[in-house]
Short mmCIF file of C-alpha atoms in Angstrom, two decimals:
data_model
loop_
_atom_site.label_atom_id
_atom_site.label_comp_id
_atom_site.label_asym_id
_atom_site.label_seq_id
_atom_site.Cartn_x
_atom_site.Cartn_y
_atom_site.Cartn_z
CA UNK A 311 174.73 120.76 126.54
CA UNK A 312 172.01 118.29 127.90
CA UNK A 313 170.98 121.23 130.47
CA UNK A 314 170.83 124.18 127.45
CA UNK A 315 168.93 121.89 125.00
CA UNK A 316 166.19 121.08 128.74
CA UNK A 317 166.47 125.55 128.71
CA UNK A 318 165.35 125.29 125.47
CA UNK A 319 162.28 123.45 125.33
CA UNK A 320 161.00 124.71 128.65
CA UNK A 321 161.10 128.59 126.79
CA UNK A 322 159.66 126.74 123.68
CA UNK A 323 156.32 125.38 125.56
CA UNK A 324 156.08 128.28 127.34
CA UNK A 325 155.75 130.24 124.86
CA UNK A 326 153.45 127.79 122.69
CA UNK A 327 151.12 127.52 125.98
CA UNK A 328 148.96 130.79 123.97
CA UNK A 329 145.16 130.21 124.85
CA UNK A 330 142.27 132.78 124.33
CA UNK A 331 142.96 135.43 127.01
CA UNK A 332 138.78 136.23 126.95
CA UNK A 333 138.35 132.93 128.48
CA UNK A 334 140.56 132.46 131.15
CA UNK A 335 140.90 135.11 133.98
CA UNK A 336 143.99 136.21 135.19
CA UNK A 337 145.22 134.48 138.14
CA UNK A 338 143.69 136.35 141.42
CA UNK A 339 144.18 135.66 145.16
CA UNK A 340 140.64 133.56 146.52
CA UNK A 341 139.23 136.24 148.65
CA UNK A 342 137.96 135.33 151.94
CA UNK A 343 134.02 134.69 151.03
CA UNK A 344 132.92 133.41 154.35
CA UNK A 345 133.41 135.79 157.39
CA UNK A 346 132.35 139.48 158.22
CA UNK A 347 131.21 141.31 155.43
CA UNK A 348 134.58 143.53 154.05
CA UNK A 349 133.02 146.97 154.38
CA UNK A 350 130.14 148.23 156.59
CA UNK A 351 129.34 152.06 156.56
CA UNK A 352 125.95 153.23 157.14
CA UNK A 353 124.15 156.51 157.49
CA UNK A 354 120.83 155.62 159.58
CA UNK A 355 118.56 158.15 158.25
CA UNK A 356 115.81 159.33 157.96
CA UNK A 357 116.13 159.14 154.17
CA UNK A 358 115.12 161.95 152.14
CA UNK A 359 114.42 159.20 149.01
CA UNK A 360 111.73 161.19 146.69
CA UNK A 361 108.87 159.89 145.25
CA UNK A 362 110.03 156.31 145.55
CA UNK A 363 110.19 155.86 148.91
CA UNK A 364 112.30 153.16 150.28
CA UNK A 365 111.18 151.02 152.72
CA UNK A 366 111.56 151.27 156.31
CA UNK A 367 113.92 147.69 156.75
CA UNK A 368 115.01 145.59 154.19
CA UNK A 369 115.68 145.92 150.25
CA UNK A 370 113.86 145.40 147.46
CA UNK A 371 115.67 143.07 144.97
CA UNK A 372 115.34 143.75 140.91
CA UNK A 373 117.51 142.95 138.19
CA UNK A 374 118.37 144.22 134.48
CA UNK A 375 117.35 140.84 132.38
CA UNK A 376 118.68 140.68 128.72
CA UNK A 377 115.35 139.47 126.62
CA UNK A 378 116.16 137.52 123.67
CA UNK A 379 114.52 140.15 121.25
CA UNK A 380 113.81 144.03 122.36
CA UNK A 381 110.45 144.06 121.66
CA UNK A 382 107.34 144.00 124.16
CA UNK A 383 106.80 140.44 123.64
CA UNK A 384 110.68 139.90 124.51
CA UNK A 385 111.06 142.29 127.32
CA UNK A 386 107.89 140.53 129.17
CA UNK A 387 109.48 137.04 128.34
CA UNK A 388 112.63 137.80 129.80
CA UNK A 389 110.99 138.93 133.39
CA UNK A 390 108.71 136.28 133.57
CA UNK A 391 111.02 133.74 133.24
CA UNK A 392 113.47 135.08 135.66
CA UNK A 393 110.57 135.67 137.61
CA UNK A 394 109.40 132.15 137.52
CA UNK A 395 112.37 130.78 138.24
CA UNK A 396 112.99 132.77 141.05
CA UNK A 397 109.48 132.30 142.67
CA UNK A 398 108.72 135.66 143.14
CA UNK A 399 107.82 139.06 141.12
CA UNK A 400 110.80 141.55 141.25
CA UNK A 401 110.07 144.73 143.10
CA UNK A 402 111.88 146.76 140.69
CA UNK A 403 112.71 146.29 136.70
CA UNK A 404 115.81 148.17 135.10
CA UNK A 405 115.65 149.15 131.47
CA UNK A 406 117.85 150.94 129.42
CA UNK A 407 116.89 154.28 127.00
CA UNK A 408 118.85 155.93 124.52
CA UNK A 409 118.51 160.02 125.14
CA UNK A 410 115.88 159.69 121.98
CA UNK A 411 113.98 156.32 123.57
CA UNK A 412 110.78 157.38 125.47
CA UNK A 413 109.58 156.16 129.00
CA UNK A 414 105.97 154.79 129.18
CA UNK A 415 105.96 151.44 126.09
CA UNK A 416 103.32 149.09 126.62
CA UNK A 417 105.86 146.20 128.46
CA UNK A 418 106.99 149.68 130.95
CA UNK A 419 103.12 149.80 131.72
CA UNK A 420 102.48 145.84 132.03
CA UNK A 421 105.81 146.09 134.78
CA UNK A 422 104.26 148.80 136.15
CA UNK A 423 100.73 146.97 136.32
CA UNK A 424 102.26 143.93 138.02
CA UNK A 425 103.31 146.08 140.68
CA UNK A 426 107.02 146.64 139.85
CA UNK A 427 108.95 149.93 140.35
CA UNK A 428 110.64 150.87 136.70
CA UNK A 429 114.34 152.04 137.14
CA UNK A 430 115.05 153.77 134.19
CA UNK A 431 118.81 154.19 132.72
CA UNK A 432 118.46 157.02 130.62
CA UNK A 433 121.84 157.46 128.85
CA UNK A 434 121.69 161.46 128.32
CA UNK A 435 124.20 163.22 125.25
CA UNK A 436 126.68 165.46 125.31
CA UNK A 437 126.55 167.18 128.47
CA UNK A 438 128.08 170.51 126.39
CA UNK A 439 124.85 170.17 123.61
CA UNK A 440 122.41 169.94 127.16
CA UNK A 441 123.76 172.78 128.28
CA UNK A 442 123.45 174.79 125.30
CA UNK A 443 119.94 174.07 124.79
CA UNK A 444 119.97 171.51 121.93
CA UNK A 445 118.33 169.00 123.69
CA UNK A 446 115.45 170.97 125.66
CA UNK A 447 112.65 169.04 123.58
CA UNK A 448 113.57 166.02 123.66
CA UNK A 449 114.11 166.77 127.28
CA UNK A 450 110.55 167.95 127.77
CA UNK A 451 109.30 165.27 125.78
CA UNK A 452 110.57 162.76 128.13
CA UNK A 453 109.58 164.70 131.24
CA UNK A 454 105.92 164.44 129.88
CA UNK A 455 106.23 160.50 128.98
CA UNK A 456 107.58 159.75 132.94
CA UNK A 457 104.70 162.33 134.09
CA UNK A 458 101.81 160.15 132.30
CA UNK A 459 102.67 157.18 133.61
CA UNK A 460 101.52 158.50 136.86
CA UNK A 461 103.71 155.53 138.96
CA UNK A 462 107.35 156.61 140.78
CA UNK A 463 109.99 156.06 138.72
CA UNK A 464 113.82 155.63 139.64
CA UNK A 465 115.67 158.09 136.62
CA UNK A 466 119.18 157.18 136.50
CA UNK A 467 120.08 160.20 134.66
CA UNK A 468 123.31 158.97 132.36
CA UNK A 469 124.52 156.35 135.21
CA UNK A 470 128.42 155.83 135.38
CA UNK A 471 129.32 159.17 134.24
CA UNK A 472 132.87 158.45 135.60
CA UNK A 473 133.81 155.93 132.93
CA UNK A 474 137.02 157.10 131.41
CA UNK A 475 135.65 156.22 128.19
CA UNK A 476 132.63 158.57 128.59
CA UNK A 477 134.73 161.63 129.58
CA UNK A 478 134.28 162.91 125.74
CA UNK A 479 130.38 163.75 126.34
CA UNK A 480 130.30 164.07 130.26
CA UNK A 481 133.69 166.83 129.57
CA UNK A 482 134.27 167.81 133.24
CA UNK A 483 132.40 166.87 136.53
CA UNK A 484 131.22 170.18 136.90
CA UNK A 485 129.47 170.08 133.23
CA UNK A 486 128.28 166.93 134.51
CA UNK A 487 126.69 168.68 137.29
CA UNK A 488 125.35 171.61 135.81
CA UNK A 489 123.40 169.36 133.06
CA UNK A 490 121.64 167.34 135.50
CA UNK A 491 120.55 170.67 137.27
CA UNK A 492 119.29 171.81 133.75
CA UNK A 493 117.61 168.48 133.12
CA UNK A 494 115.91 167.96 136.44
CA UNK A 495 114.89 172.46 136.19
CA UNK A 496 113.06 171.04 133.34
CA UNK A 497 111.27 168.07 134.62
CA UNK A 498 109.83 170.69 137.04
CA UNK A 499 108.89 173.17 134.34
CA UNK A 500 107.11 169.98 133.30
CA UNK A 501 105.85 168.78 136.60
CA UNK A 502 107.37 165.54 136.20
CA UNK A 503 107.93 165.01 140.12
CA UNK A 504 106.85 161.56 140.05
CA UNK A 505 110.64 160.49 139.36
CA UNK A 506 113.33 159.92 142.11
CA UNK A 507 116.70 161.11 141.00
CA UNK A 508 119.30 158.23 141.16
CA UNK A 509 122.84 159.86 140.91
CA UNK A 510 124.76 156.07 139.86
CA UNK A 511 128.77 155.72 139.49
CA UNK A 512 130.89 152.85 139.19
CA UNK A 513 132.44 151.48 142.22
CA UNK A 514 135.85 151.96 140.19
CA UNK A 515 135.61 155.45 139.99
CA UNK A 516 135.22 155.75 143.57
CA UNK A 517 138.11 153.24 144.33
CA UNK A 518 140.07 156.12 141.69
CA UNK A 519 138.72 158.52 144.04
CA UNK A 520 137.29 160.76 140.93
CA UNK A 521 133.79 159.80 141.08
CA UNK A 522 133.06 161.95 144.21
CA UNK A 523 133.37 165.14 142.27
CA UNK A 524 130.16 163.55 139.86
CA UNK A 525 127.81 164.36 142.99
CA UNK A 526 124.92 167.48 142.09
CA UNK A 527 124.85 167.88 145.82
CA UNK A 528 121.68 166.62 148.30
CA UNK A 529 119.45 168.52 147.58
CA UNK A 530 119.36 167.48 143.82
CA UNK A 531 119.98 163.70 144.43
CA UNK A 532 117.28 160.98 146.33
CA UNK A 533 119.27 157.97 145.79
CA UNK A 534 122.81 157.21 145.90
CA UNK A 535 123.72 154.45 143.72
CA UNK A 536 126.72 152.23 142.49
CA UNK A 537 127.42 149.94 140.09
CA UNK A 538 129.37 146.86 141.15
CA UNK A 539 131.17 143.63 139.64
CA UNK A 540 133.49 140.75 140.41
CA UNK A 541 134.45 141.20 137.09
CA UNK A 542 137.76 140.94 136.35
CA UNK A 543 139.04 141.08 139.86
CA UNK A 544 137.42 138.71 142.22
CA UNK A 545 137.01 140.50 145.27
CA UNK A 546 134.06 140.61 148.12
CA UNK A 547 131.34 142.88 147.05
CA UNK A 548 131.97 144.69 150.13
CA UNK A 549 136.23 145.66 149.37
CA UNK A 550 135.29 146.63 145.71
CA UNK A 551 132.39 149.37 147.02
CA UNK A 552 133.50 150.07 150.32
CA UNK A 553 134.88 153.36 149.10
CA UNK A 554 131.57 154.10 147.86
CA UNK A 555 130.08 152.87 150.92
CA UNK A 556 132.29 155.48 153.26
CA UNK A 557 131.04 158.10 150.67
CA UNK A 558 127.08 157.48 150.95
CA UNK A 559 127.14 157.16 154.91
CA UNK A 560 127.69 161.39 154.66
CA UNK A 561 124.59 161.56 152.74
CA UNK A 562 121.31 161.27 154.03
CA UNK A 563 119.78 159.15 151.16
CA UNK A 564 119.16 155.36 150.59
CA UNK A 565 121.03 153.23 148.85
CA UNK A 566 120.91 151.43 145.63
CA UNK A 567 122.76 148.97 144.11
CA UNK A 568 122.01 149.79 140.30
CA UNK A 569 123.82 146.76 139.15
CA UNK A 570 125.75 144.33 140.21
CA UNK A 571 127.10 140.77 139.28
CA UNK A 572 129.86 138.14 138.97
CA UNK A 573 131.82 136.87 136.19
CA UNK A 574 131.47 133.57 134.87
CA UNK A 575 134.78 132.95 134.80
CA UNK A 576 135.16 132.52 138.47
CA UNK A 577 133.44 129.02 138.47
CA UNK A 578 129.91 128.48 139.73
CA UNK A 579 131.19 127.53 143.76
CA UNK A 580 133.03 130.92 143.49
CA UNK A 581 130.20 132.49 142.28
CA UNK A 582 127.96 130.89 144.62
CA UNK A 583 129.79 132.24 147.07
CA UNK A 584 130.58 135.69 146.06
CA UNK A 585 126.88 136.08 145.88
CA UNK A 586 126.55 134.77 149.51
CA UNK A 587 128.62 137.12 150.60
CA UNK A 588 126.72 140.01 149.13
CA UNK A 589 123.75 138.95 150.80
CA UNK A 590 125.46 139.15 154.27
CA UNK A 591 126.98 142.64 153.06
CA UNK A 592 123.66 143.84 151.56
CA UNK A 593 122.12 143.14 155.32
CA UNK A 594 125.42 144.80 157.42
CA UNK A 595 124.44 148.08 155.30
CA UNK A 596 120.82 148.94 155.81
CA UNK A 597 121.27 152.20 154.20
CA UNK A 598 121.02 149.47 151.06
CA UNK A 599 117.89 150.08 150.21
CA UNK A 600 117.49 148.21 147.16
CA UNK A 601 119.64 146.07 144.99
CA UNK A 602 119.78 144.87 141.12
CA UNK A 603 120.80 142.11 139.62
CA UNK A 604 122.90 142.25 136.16
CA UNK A 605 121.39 139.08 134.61
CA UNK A 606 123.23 139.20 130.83
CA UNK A 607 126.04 137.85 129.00
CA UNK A 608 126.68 141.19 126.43
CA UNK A 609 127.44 140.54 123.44
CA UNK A 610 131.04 140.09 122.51
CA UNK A 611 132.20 140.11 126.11
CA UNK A 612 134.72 137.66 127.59
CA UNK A 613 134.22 135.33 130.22
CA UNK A 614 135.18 137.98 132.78
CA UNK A 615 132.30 139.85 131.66
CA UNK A 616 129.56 138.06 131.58
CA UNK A 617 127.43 137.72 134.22
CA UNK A 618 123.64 135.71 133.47
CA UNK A 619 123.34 133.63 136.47
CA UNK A 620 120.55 131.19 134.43
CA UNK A 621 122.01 128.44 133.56
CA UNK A 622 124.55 128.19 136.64
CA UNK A 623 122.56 125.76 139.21
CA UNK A 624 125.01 126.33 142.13
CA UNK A 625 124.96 130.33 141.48
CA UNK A 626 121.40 130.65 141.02
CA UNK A 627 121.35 128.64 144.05
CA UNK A 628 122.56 131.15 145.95
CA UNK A 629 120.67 133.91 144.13
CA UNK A 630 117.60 132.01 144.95
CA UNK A 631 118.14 132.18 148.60
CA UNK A 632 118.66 135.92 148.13
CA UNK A 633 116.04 136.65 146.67
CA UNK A 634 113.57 134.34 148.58
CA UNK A 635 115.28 135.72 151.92
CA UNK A 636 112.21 138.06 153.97
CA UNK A 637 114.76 140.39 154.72
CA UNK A 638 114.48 141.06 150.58
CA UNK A 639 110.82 141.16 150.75
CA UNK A 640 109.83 143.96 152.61
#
């Protein structure tokens, strides 16, 4: 009796224990952060990289930073902090665009002024409506905005097209394919050759093994590009994208790292370390070209998704040392 009623109130707590689910990550093996670098697979060129040219050794280090308002004021806040804090002026600034949200606002041409390389993330419609000419002037009118700027541009023409929950508007790979041909036909009609085509998956997608049938082929593409997290699973940088790494080395074209970041909910020393170890991986693969940093919390995201490293001394830390490295400073 004494050992049922013991049963009992062991099942009881357990199920009581509860807890918000967004805040605590499920429980993963601690990867091995210190040794080798988990993947290493290089092509070592030349690089055929377009109008951006990527630089003979190193990588240039950027990052995506969240400003507090989207306006030009906000925008130029947000970078010049990071910016501050870090030391340094970032060699490339990502920013996000809606199909309808034109390249070339005033905080695009102060970046561009301070000597930073704009990577746009143009998130292009229906890939259906493209094809079927609904979209050709809005199309045209963006070819023209990235043509007056009159500075290279990285174009990541609707990155992570392999999301399962995008596979409504991308439809197939090969309507993925045949709308970026479309799009970039136009930017020629325009003469908008001042961008470098950055063909961006997820590092899921290629770990799925479906992202590979996203690629428009070399002779459309001048990046490669993935998009990388320690997310929910807390694995070396290298093990989540070596996949994609394995897939790049067969193309002639330099590497970036369109985002990439690590969870808060891993602790700063495991951050601090997960970032370490990208830096050591980011070095094995000199095909890596150039890398960006992920610096947000989104909105309504659980701990597993958030990624800001401000605010995380022994992360930054190790951020810092990235950043600061010559090897990152081409």
């Amino acid at each position: 009796m004494r050992k049922a009623l013991i049963l009992a109130l062991v099942l009881l707590l357990a199920g009581c224990s509860g807890g918000d689910t967004d805040k605590t990550p499920p429980p993963t093996p601690s990867p091995d952060l210190s040794g080798r670098p988990a993947a290493v697979a290089t092509n070592a060129g030349p690089f055929e990289s377009g109008p951006v040219v990527a630089p003979a050794r190193g990588a240039l280090v950027g990052a995506w930073i969240k400003p507090d308002e989207l306006t030009h004021v906000g925008r130029l806040a947000a970078v010049g902090s990071l910016e501050s804090d870090l030391g340094r002026k970032l060699s490339i600034v990502n920013t996000y665009r809606r199909f309808e949200q034109m390249v070339g606002t005033p905080s695009d041409r102060e970046f561009l002024a301070q000597g930073a390389t704009l990577m746009v993330s143009w998130a292009t419609g229906d890939n259906r409506s493209i094809l079927d000419g609904e979209h050709d002037d809005l199309i045209r009118k963006q070819a023209k905005a990235i043509r007056k700027i009159h500075k290279p541009v990285l174009l990541r023409m609707r990155w992570e097209m392999d999301r399962p929950n995008l596979r409504a508007t991308m439809w197939s790979a090969g309507d993925y394919i045949a709308a970026w041909k479309y799009v970039r036909n136009i930017f020629k009609q325009e003469h908008a050759d001042n961008a470098s085509w950055v063909w961006c998956p997820t590092a899921e997608g290629f770990i799925r093994g479906d992202a590979p049938g996203f690629y428009p082929g070399d002779d459309q593409v001048d990046w490669t590009c993935v998009d990388v997290y320690a997310g929910e699973l807390f694995q070396p940088i290298g093990q989540l994208m070596g996949p994609f790494l394995e897939f790049a080395a067969k193309h002639p074209k330099p590497i970036v790292i369109g985002e990439f970041g690590v969870a808060k909910a891993w602790g700063s020393a495991g951050r601090a370390a997960w970032l370490r170890d990208a830096e050591r991986t980011f070095k094995a693969n000199p095909q890596i070209k150039a890398i960006a940093y992920f610096e947000s919390d989104p909105e309504g995201n659980p701990i597993t998704k958030q990624f800001q490293l401000t605010g995380d001394r022994q992360a930054f830390k190790a951020f810092h040392a990235l950043a600061t490295d010559p090897y990152f400073n081409p």
